[in-house]
XYZ file of C-alpha atoms in Angstrom:
673
model
C -103.396 -50.790 -138.013
C -106.881 -52.170 -137.695
C -105.974 -53.516 -134.275
C -104.768 -50.158 -133.213
C -107.975 -48.584 -134.548
C -110.150 -51.106 -132.669
C -108.138 -50.536 -129.510
C -108.559 -46.815 -129.794
C -112.299 -47.205 -130.416
C -112.578 -49.461 -127.371
C -110.714 -46.976 -125.191
C -112.934 -44.175 -126.517
C -116.087 -46.105 -125.610
C -114.736 -46.830 -122.136
C -113.835 -43.189 -121.505
C -117.223 -42.087 -122.819
C -118.992 -44.487 -120.467
C -116.937 -43.225 -117.529
C -117.734 -39.613 -118.480
C -121.441 -40.397 -118.742
C -121.409 -42.081 -115.347
C -119.654 -39.080 -113.835
C -122.119 -36.690 -115.458
C -125.080 -38.727 -114.198
C -123.566 -38.784 -110.696
C -123.178 -34.980 -110.749
C -126.758 -34.507 -111.972
C -128.090 -36.883 -109.310
C -126.143 -35.057 -106.583
C -127.472 -31.702 -107.816
C -131.051 -32.989 -107.892
C -130.760 -34.301 -104.315
C -129.364 -30.931 -103.197
C -132.180 -28.982 -104.875
C -134.850 -31.269 -103.414
C -133.262 -30.887 -99.963
C -133.293 -27.083 -100.226
C -136.894 -27.075 -101.428
C -137.930 -29.345 -98.571
C -136.060 -27.174 -96.043
C -137.684 -24.006 -97.370
C -141.070 -25.680 -97.201
C -140.466 -26.318 -93.520
C -139.511 -22.712 -92.904
C -142.684 -21.520 -94.573
C -144.857 -23.809 -92.495
C -143.203 -22.590 -89.303
C -144.530 -19.072 -89.657
C -147.025 -18.057 -87.010
C -149.025 -15.618 -89.093
C -150.594 -15.211 -92.494
C -147.918 -14.877 -95.213
C -150.271 -12.626 -97.158
C -149.779 -9.979 -94.492
C -145.980 -9.844 -95.051
C -144.518 -6.598 -96.314
C -141.217 -6.789 -98.189
C -138.105 -5.412 -96.546
C -136.503 -4.242 -99.783
C -136.919 -0.531 -99.099
C -133.222 0.029 -98.392
C -130.356 -0.293 -100.845
C -127.796 -3.045 -100.437
C -125.266 -0.843 -98.627
C -126.695 -1.731 -95.231
C -128.746 0.034 -92.589
C -130.041 3.500 -93.585
C -128.894 5.275 -90.408
C -125.083 5.076 -90.129
C -123.077 4.506 -86.977
C -121.519 7.808 -85.833
C -118.412 6.732 -83.914
C -116.785 10.170 -84.229
C -119.142 11.805 -81.749
C -120.280 11.359 -78.193
C -123.084 13.300 -76.508
C -123.710 14.727 -73.075
C -126.912 16.178 -71.645
C -126.731 19.820 -70.582
C -129.804 21.887 -69.715
C -132.103 19.277 -71.287
C -130.141 19.405 -74.546
C -127.749 16.828 -76.010
C -124.416 18.492 -76.785
C -122.175 16.963 -79.457
C -118.563 16.345 -78.421
C -115.706 14.925 -80.488
C -114.815 11.303 -79.673
C -111.975 10.662 -82.101
C -110.276 7.572 -80.757
C -110.879 8.317 -77.088
C -110.907 5.426 -74.646
C -113.844 6.644 -72.563
C -117.213 5.047 -73.277
C -119.084 6.820 -76.039
C -122.710 7.922 -75.529
C -124.675 7.628 -78.756
C -126.964 10.404 -79.951
C -130.122 8.321 -79.555
C -129.258 7.189 -76.003
C -128.577 10.777 -74.994
C -131.776 11.985 -76.660
C -133.913 9.365 -74.949
C -132.603 10.276 -71.480
C -132.287 14.061 -71.809
C -135.189 16.485 -71.618
C -138.845 15.762 -72.337
C -140.243 12.322 -73.132
C -139.531 11.212 -76.699
C -142.908 9.722 -77.589
C -144.840 10.809 -80.686
C -147.605 11.763 -80.323
C -146.932 13.180 -76.881
C -148.917 11.446 -74.094
C -152.017 13.348 -73.045
C -152.188 12.458 -69.360
C -149.331 11.165 -67.209
C -145.817 9.930 -67.910
C -142.755 9.192 -65.824
C -139.432 7.829 -67.103
C -136.429 6.844 -65.019
C -132.951 8.041 -65.913
C -131.547 4.515 -65.632
C -131.695 2.298 -68.723
C -131.132 -1.362 -69.541
C -129.897 -3.233 -72.611
C -131.324 -6.376 -74.177
C -131.894 -8.161 -77.457
C -135.109 -8.878 -79.282
C -134.870 -12.607 -78.577
C -135.201 -11.785 -74.870
C -138.736 -10.413 -75.363
C -141.709 -12.593 -74.432
C -145.482 -12.095 -74.318
C -148.235 -12.958 -71.880
C -151.829 -12.034 -72.726
C -154.498 -11.679 -70.050
C -158.008 -11.424 -71.477
C -161.233 -13.388 -71.366
C -161.777 -12.894 -75.108
C -160.301 -15.574 -77.366
C -160.336 -13.539 -80.582
C -158.722 -10.580 -78.846
C -155.995 -12.921 -77.598
C -155.314 -14.149 -81.145
C -155.242 -10.613 -82.539
C -152.848 -9.445 -79.816
C -150.540 -12.365 -80.541
C -150.558 -11.387 -84.198
C -149.835 -7.744 -83.329
C -147.009 -8.845 -81.037
C -145.447 -10.931 -83.812
C -145.257 -7.787 -85.930
C -143.997 -5.795 -82.971
C -141.096 -8.256 -82.696
C -140.540 -8.047 -86.414
C -140.247 -4.261 -86.193
C -137.859 -4.600 -83.240
C -135.642 -6.799 -85.395
C -135.434 -4.003 -87.933
C -134.659 -1.487 -85.195
C -131.922 -3.754 -83.783
C -130.564 -4.156 -87.338
C -130.727 -7.930 -87.189
C -132.033 -8.064 -90.748
C -129.031 -6.191 -92.155
C -125.809 -8.185 -92.567
C -123.022 -5.684 -93.184
C -123.086 -4.650 -96.823
C -124.437 -7.960 -98.130
C -127.958 -8.529 -99.380
C -130.873 -8.637 -96.956
C -132.497 -11.868 -95.783
C -135.711 -12.981 -97.327
C -139.043 -12.128 -95.739
C -139.673 -15.707 -94.695
C -136.264 -15.913 -92.976
C -136.796 -12.613 -91.184
C -140.280 -13.320 -89.931
C -139.536 -16.866 -88.866
C -136.568 -15.781 -86.769
C -138.573 -13.016 -85.079
C -141.208 -15.447 -83.944
C -139.152 -18.504 -82.997
C -136.191 -17.722 -80.783
C -134.643 -21.163 -81.233
C -134.286 -20.562 -84.950
C -132.045 -17.501 -84.579
C -128.744 -17.573 -86.434
C -125.504 -17.152 -84.502
C -124.982 -13.533 -83.540
C -121.744 -13.169 -85.510
C -123.562 -14.186 -88.690
C -126.448 -11.819 -88.035
C -124.340 -8.786 -87.285
C -121.585 -9.466 -89.799
C -118.272 -7.678 -89.850
C -119.895 -4.258 -89.471
C -121.471 -4.865 -86.074
C -119.151 -7.479 -84.583
C -120.107 -10.279 -82.237
C -123.378 -9.797 -80.390
C -123.047 -9.272 -76.654
C -125.616 -10.150 -74.027
C -127.510 -7.257 -72.512
C -127.877 -6.684 -68.792
C -131.439 -8.019 -68.982
C -132.035 -11.747 -69.318
C -135.697 -11.309 -70.245
C -138.284 -8.682 -71.088
C -141.720 -9.952 -70.078
C -144.562 -8.077 -71.808
C -147.972 -8.611 -70.231
C -150.969 -7.205 -72.107
C -154.311 -7.102 -70.301
C -157.578 -6.261 -72.066
C -160.095 -5.794 -69.293
C -163.422 -5.134 -70.980
C -164.363 -5.175 -74.647
C -163.958 -8.256 -76.815
C -164.997 -6.307 -79.918
C -162.532 -6.258 -82.817
C -164.806 -4.242 -85.106
C -163.877 -0.619 -85.648
C -166.136 2.066 -84.270
C -165.815 5.707 -83.330
C -166.849 4.519 -79.881
C -163.795 2.233 -79.495
C -162.051 2.844 -76.185
C -158.459 3.713 -77.171
C -157.125 4.533 -73.705
C -154.213 2.559 -72.272
C -151.745 2.496 -69.407
C -148.165 1.275 -69.728
C -145.677 0.599 -66.957
C -142.258 -1.033 -66.771
C -140.428 -2.217 -63.689
C -137.051 -3.901 -63.224
C -136.787 -6.976 -61.036
C -133.196 -8.192 -60.916
C -132.218 -8.932 -64.518
C -135.804 -9.043 -65.736
C -137.925 -6.210 -67.024
C -141.658 -6.484 -66.406
C -143.757 -4.540 -68.914
C -147.491 -4.208 -68.352
C -149.971 -2.722 -70.821
C -153.524 -2.370 -69.518
C -156.409 -1.351 -71.792
C -160.150 -1.769 -72.047
C -160.016 -2.895 -75.693
C -157.702 -4.341 -78.309
C -157.360 -0.883 -79.855
C -156.048 0.690 -76.666
C -153.662 -2.225 -76.150
C -152.358 -1.789 -79.708
C -151.572 1.872 -79.018
C -149.754 0.719 -75.896
C -147.526 -1.488 -78.063
C -146.778 1.500 -80.305
C -145.704 3.496 -77.261
C -143.588 0.602 -75.977
C -141.854 0.460 -79.350
C -140.969 4.151 -78.979
C -139.566 3.542 -75.494
C -137.042 1.153 -77.069
C -134.057 2.245 -79.127
C -130.949 0.759 -80.704
C -127.596 1.871 -79.317
C -124.878 1.590 -81.962
C -122.189 1.529 -79.265
C -123.084 -1.906 -77.868
C -125.364 -3.046 -80.746
C -128.242 -3.775 -78.386
C -131.711 -2.480 -77.726
C -132.131 -0.146 -74.763
C -135.121 0.881 -72.685
C -135.938 2.517 -69.371
C -135.548 0.658 -66.082
C -138.875 2.078 -64.928
C -141.591 4.009 -66.717
C -145.260 4.919 -66.515
C -147.510 6.278 -69.262
C -151.238 6.979 -69.104
C -152.696 8.066 -72.415
C -155.882 8.722 -74.391
C -156.680 10.522 -77.668
C -158.387 13.913 -77.861
C -160.157 13.135 -81.180
C -161.766 9.877 -82.254
C -161.083 10.127 -86.003
C -157.411 10.496 -87.002
C -157.192 9.782 -90.680
C -155.083 9.666 -93.817
C -156.595 9.566 -97.318
C -154.757 8.069 -100.298
C -156.037 8.366 -103.872
C -155.173 5.193 -105.841
C -156.943 6.147 -109.051
C -154.795 8.900 -110.519
C -151.769 6.677 -109.897
C -151.749 3.040 -108.848
C -150.042 2.086 -105.586
C -148.934 -1.427 -104.744
C -150.332 -3.302 -101.765
C -146.826 -3.231 -100.281
C -146.654 0.580 -100.378
C -150.104 0.831 -98.792
C -149.014 -1.513 -95.999
C -145.880 0.539 -95.482
C -148.080 3.608 -95.069
C -150.211 1.773 -92.526
C -147.116 0.830 -90.501
C -146.313 4.534 -90.129
C -149.918 5.270 -89.195
C -149.892 2.624 -86.491
C -146.682 3.938 -84.943
C -148.199 7.457 -84.886
C -151.506 6.146 -83.441
C -153.604 7.188 -86.425
C -156.672 5.005 -86.815
C -158.422 5.557 -90.179
C -157.007 4.784 -93.636
C -159.421 6.402 -96.118
C -158.845 4.542 -99.392
C -160.062 6.719 -102.291
C -160.173 3.612 -104.427
C -161.631 4.846 -107.732
C -162.045 8.067 -109.692
C -162.647 9.254 -113.261
C -159.081 8.404 -114.311
C -159.169 4.692 -113.474
C -161.191 1.977 -111.782
C -158.553 -0.402 -110.383
C -160.810 -2.572 -108.191
C -161.845 -5.944 -109.688
C -165.451 -6.392 -108.593
C -166.816 -9.870 -108.070
C -170.160 -8.924 -109.616
C -169.017 -6.419 -112.239
C -165.417 -7.137 -113.333
C -166.133 -5.032 -116.435
C -165.472 -1.938 -114.314
C -161.784 -2.840 -114.038
C -161.562 -4.381 -117.518
C -162.688 -1.083 -119.027
C -161.292 1.240 -116.377
C -157.926 0.008 -115.030
C -154.666 1.356 -116.418
C -153.435 -2.202 -116.989
C -154.067 -5.766 -115.806
C -151.235 -5.460 -113.284
C -152.519 -2.160 -111.861
C -155.578 -3.614 -110.178
C -156.731 -4.640 -106.713
C -158.384 -8.017 -106.256
C -160.848 -8.864 -103.515
C -157.983 -10.663 -101.781
C -155.844 -7.517 -101.964
C -158.495 -5.427 -100.211
C -159.017 -8.089 -97.527
C -155.270 -8.397 -97.053
C -154.837 -4.665 -96.565
C -157.768 -4.558 -94.114
C -156.423 -7.483 -92.072
C -152.926 -6.023 -92.006
C -154.270 -2.612 -90.984
C -156.149 -4.114 -88.032
C -152.844 -5.482 -86.718
C -151.697 -1.858 -86.414
C -155.039 -0.587 -85.062
C -156.032 1.067 -88.338
C -159.432 0.817 -90.044
C -159.637 0.714 -93.850
C -162.451 2.919 -95.206
C -162.872 2.335 -98.956
C -164.544 4.987 -101.107
C -166.137 4.551 -104.535
C -166.647 8.208 -105.424
C -170.111 8.962 -106.871
C -171.881 10.416 -108.725
C -169.044 12.639 -110.039
C -165.448 11.458 -110.476
C -166.750 8.357 -112.239
C -165.910 7.998 -115.909
C -163.525 5.396 -117.249
C -164.762 1.952 -116.331
C -168.466 2.822 -116.615
C -168.861 2.795 -120.415
C -169.953 -0.831 -120.938
C -173.620 -0.522 -119.864
C -175.226 -0.579 -123.349
C -173.366 -3.796 -124.275
C -174.876 -5.519 -121.219
C -178.345 -4.128 -121.873
C -178.082 -1.881 -118.826
C -178.209 1.451 -120.632
C -175.913 4.408 -120.088
C -174.365 4.056 -116.638
C -172.364 7.262 -116.878
C -172.431 10.479 -118.868
C -169.907 13.024 -120.172
C -167.195 10.329 -120.241
C -164.017 11.960 -121.619
C -166.109 14.870 -122.927
C -164.345 17.959 -124.282
C -163.808 20.744 -123.567
C -163.352 19.156 -120.184
C -163.357 22.468 -118.280
C -167.094 22.824 -119.034
C -168.094 19.469 -117.558
C -165.688 18.515 -114.729
C -162.971 19.833 -112.459
C -160.095 18.111 -114.253
C -159.761 15.691 -117.182
C -161.098 13.175 -117.886
C -164.761 13.902 -117.237
C -167.408 11.426 -116.179
C -170.510 11.399 -114.003
C -172.932 8.620 -113.112
C -176.442 8.528 -114.562
C -178.866 9.470 -111.749
C -181.897 8.128 -113.642
C -180.635 4.624 -114.377
C -181.581 2.067 -111.728
C -178.714 -0.183 -112.821
C -176.325 2.500 -111.620
C -177.682 2.132 -108.082
C -177.673 -1.667 -108.311
C -173.979 -1.670 -109.234
C -173.190 0.682 -106.363
C -175.109 -1.554 -103.967
C -173.102 -4.586 -105.063
C -169.838 -2.679 -104.740
C -170.755 -1.527 -101.233
C -171.673 -5.093 -100.325
C -168.327 -6.445 -101.526
C -166.252 -3.788 -99.810
C -168.085 -4.199 -96.515
C -167.394 -7.929 -96.667
C -163.691 -7.305 -97.282
C -163.185 -4.658 -94.602
C -165.569 -5.891 -91.916
C -168.483 -4.435 -89.924
C -168.247 -0.714 -89.367
C -170.160 2.308 -88.152
C -168.426 4.539 -90.736
C -168.645 4.499 -94.544
C -167.761 7.049 -97.231
C -170.034 7.668 -100.246
C -167.975 10.375 -101.978
C -170.377 12.935 -103.437
C -167.984 15.767 -104.268
C -167.693 18.143 -107.224
C -170.832 17.248 -109.147
C -171.020 19.254 -112.370
C -174.632 20.173 -113.059
C -173.811 21.297 -116.625
C -172.968 17.692 -117.450
C -176.432 16.466 -116.448
C -178.123 19.502 -118.007
C -177.221 18.161 -121.453
C -179.367 15.082 -120.863
C -182.155 16.124 -118.505
C -184.680 18.924 -118.620
C -185.066 19.008 -114.846
C -185.238 22.518 -113.533
C -183.892 21.368 -110.160
C -180.628 19.607 -110.968
C -179.421 20.080 -107.411
C -182.495 18.178 -106.260
C -181.476 15.409 -108.675
C -178.081 15.333 -107.004
C -179.732 15.176 -103.580
C -181.937 12.285 -104.707
C -178.852 10.457 -105.969
C -177.089 10.664 -102.596
C -180.206 9.561 -100.718
C -180.596 6.634 -103.127
C -176.930 5.706 -102.603
C -177.533 5.832 -98.861
C -180.532 3.511 -99.214
C -178.458 1.071 -101.280
C -175.696 1.162 -98.675
C -178.240 0.174 -96.045
C -179.349 -2.799 -98.163
C -175.720 -3.806 -98.712
C -175.120 -3.661 -94.953
C -177.847 -6.205 -94.128
C -180.542 -3.580 -93.715
C -178.618 -1.481 -91.197
C -177.320 1.943 -92.131
C -173.866 2.700 -90.681
C -174.093 5.259 -87.897
C -171.804 7.682 -89.759
C -172.106 7.989 -93.549
C -169.574 10.486 -94.852
C -169.713 12.741 -97.908
C -167.365 15.469 -99.099
C -168.437 19.047 -98.451
C -170.085 20.678 -101.463
C -172.859 22.952 -102.602
C -175.215 20.119 -101.665
C -174.103 19.922 -98.027
C -174.543 23.683 -97.729
C -178.258 23.077 -98.158
C -180.267 21.023 -95.702
C -180.878 18.247 -98.237
C -179.051 15.455 -96.382
C -180.298 14.586 -92.868
C -177.715 15.519 -90.244
C -178.667 12.474 -88.178
C -177.239 10.178 -90.863
C -174.581 12.121 -92.750
C -171.158 13.296 -91.629
C -169.413 15.884 -93.785
C -165.715 15.787 -94.621
C -164.807 19.451 -95.046
C -162.161 19.909 -97.727
C -162.576 23.657 -98.393
C -160.584 26.503 -96.883
C -160.384 26.858 -93.129
C -161.860 30.362 -93.269
C -164.788 29.484 -95.509
C -168.253 30.171 -94.166
C -169.281 26.551 -94.766
C -167.289 25.486 -91.699
C -169.678 27.415 -89.470
C -172.784 26.640 -91.512
C -172.263 22.875 -91.371
C -171.886 22.906 -87.603
C -174.852 25.238 -87.214
C -176.920 22.853 -89.368
C -176.122 20.034 -86.938
C -173.657 17.969 -89.007
C -170.760 16.069 -87.515
C -167.631 17.058 -89.429
C -164.155 15.788 -90.248
C -161.748 18.583 -91.147
C -159.449 18.172 -94.171
C -158.860 21.831 -94.948
C -157.150 22.348 -98.273
C -155.026 25.199 -96.913
C -153.518 23.053 -94.151
C -153.970 19.300 -94.596
C -153.768 18.699 -98.371
C -150.312 17.158 -98.741
C -150.285 17.140 -102.561
C -150.227 20.955 -102.776
C -147.235 23.116 -103.575
C -145.609 21.215 -106.431
C -146.747 23.427 -109.296
C -149.536 22.941 -111.811
C -149.458 19.748 -113.859
C -151.423 21.392 -116.667
C -149.478 24.641 -117.055
C -146.542 26.659 -115.725
C -146.797 28.462 -112.433
C -148.409 27.517 -109.142
C -151.348 25.171 -108.823
C -154.612 26.333 -107.314
C -153.740 25.062 -103.843
C -150.152 26.306 -103.549
C -148.009 26.741 -101.485
C -146.429 23.608 -100.040
C -147.801 22.570 -96.638
C -144.835 22.106 -94.314
C -145.079 19.851 -91.289
C -145.208 23.027 -89.222
C -148.276 24.193 -91.218
C -149.938 20.853 -90.534
C -149.018 20.909 -86.862
C -150.084 24.479 -86.118
C -153.541 24.139 -87.675
C -156.192 24.044 -84.921
C -159.482 24.963 -86.605
C -161.596 24.240 -83.509
C -159.610 26.876 -81.610
C -159.467 29.447 -84.402
C -163.244 29.115 -84.869
C -163.748 29.537 -81.103
C -166.143 26.601 -80.954
C -168.174 26.041 -77.816
C -168.372 22.588 -76.227
C -171.421 21.571 -78.243
C -169.892 22.521 -81.596
C -166.506 21.038 -80.713
C -168.204 17.726 -79.941
C -169.459 17.687 -83.542
C -165.833 17.667 -84.742
C -165.022 13.957 -85.000
C -161.432 14.643 -85.988
C -159.360 15.314 -89.066
C -157.660 13.760 -92.054
C -154.694 14.573 -94.287
C -155.346 14.009 -97.984
C -152.920 12.762 -100.612
C -154.349 13.293 -104.077
C -152.020 11.747 -106.610
C -152.076 13.654 -109.884
C -148.343 14.251 -109.372
C -147.494 11.469 -106.948
C -146.772 7.822 -107.593
C -145.092 5.118 -105.558
C -141.666 6.721 -105.979
C -142.649 9.828 -103.989
C -145.276 8.428 -101.644
C -143.221 8.011 -98.472
C -141.594 11.429 -98.461
C -144.781 13.227 -99.436
C -146.615 11.633 -96.508
C -143.964 11.487 -93.800
C -143.276 13.025 -91.409
C -145.995 15.606 -92.242
C -148.717 13.056 -91.524
C -147.156 12.509 -88.097
C -147.642 16.223 -87.409
C -151.385 15.729 -87.821
C -151.222 12.610 -85.642
C -150.029 14.632 -82.639
C -152.443 17.452 -83.370
C -155.381 15.031 -83.218
C -154.126 12.718 -80.460
C -152.650 15.278 -78.070
C -153.803 18.653 -79.433
C -151.170 20.483 -77.349
C -151.961 24.059 -76.470
C -150.215 26.640 -78.613
C -149.209 29.951 -77.069
C -146.444 30.580 -79.588
C -146.343 32.846 -82.592
C -148.166 31.576 -85.683
C -144.909 30.560 -87.400
C -143.058 29.106 -84.420
C -143.102 25.493 -83.262
C -141.531 24.797 -79.833
C -137.961 23.387 -79.944
C -138.936 20.208 -78.098
C -141.453 19.426 -80.863
C -138.665 19.746 -83.453
C -136.539 17.346 -81.428
C -139.266 14.752 -81.000
C -140.479 14.775 -84.603
C -136.876 14.499 -85.802
C -136.430 11.339 -83.741
C -139.801 10.024 -84.895
C -138.732 10.595 -88.502
C -135.654 8.449 -87.810
C -137.876 5.732 -86.381
C -139.854 5.683 -89.620
C -136.619 5.344 -91.599
C -135.595 2.424 -89.381
C -138.789 0.662 -90.457
C -138.097 1.153 -94.167
C -140.224 4.272 -94.689
C -138.390 6.885 -96.774
C -139.505 9.904 -94.788
C -138.611 13.420 -95.894
C -135.633 15.116 -94.228
C -136.608 17.919 -91.863
C -133.417 19.986 -91.798
C -129.638 19.589 -92.314
C -128.196 16.656 -90.421
C -126.081 19.088 -88.418
C -129.302 20.390 -86.844
C -130.320 16.858 -85.899
C -126.918 16.207 -84.316
C -127.041 19.533 -82.472
C -130.570 19.870 -81.079
C -131.686 23.445 -80.519
C -128.869 25.172 -82.402
C -130.792 25.722 -85.631
C -134.107 26.875 -84.167
């Protein structure tokens, strides 16, 4: 019995040892596998040709695949410059997709419409993104590097258009995989893997290469200025099985607009799963207005860096050039200042809802890739409450007044109240440091925004016995201007912007230094007075270009003060310089315009469809400013067709743009108008 027991114990020990050895072997194999994967991923990361910080995630679509479905049931034919939908249920004849018909039928499908010359051939060619190559011709090294960076992102966007980053109904590839494949043709996966079961095996196009040559002839300046030359010429020519594309510009900014146009001359045909473009084309283009802006308020709600970048992608495609970042307000102070982090500690909604210095730099660098300048605004002296209440603890006195004071309607336009102290020198020192930081993050500029709107004199009247409170306000803005000059190495930016107000209606601020952003109604007398007083202006009329209006009042039932909703047609039809009958001198004082997105009732979940495609309507108004002989409520049918296609292009890039009309109207151009 004992022998049997010892034998069993011996066998148990042997089996245990074997099991342990097997377990150790499995663990060792797993560890080797994990280390191999980590090493491989490290190699992929190092292979990227551009700054990873500039990546935007591609998680804007759900896992069901590409957002624009293949429509195999229909084919299209061009009749009288209109694409007519025809049933194609199982027919053997080759199907013509809606987009291919639209791009070869009727007027040119570029948004904004070119201002000078364009010519497109009826013949088209097919190709794949890996066939596209770049040659840069410029004497300026930094311009060459920036163009290469812009081209990398151009290829990345083409991959999205060609649906290479969507594998059937499976999950999307990671950002690092996507970007690496766009840049390095040798690293591309086999076509069958990329397209998956939905798209089938990739076929070669009739072009073997697409050679893109970009020439910048003059300026080597990469700093934004209202004097930037944004003109460009684009031409394509077929030589055998090669397509030669040439973009000629005098500056990087013009060349970047040329890339945006080239991107709109390329489309994905879901019949052969390839990119298509014209065999021959010519475009000569230049903007009508120098300032084409979009303002986003990130104080009333916080917006991620990714959503801001996504907005900038849309701006670049529409050739808008100024992103006005209303960074702070009375509700929150999300920016973490290097010198005064207390502003965010006391003023941000949470630790995660903040922007670091790196975030601001990252957004500015990314925006430059798309030809967009970032203009940060620290609003002052009003709209400054939460975040400014720590002065006494630092021995700096009261930095702000009326913070969260009630009843709020007596002391500010909306809760919570707050207004900077105009008689505390520390207030100006903090502003100077903030200006200095932001200028370092966003780069040299001839344009800066000081805020200055909606000062409530009753707030200050509680603290000061001054009989001229408006003079106190004037002194504050002049002091802020002086501090901006110090922050900018002793040089005042050529254009220092402030919001229109009771102050700008006086002649307090010198018109040689200040530009006024006009937010009031388009019929208000101030529009004429500001021009007569010699100010340059940027129009942001509340009755046309405020995109937050029309969603009811957030404080009570009924309409808000700026109702109704501004449709894209409202945005498009607004031409204040024509309605005001400005002469050449006055029209020259109009630098451009800007749509505004105040965010009391908007957060990241609504951002895309509140902005797009209405912002694109402003883009064409300011770039092309087409003449308008139609009735006040009518937009020409060809404009409907082009903006509908542009909206689809935004969706292709992951921007959740608002629908314009029933899909039937999109599939049957002209029938619904």
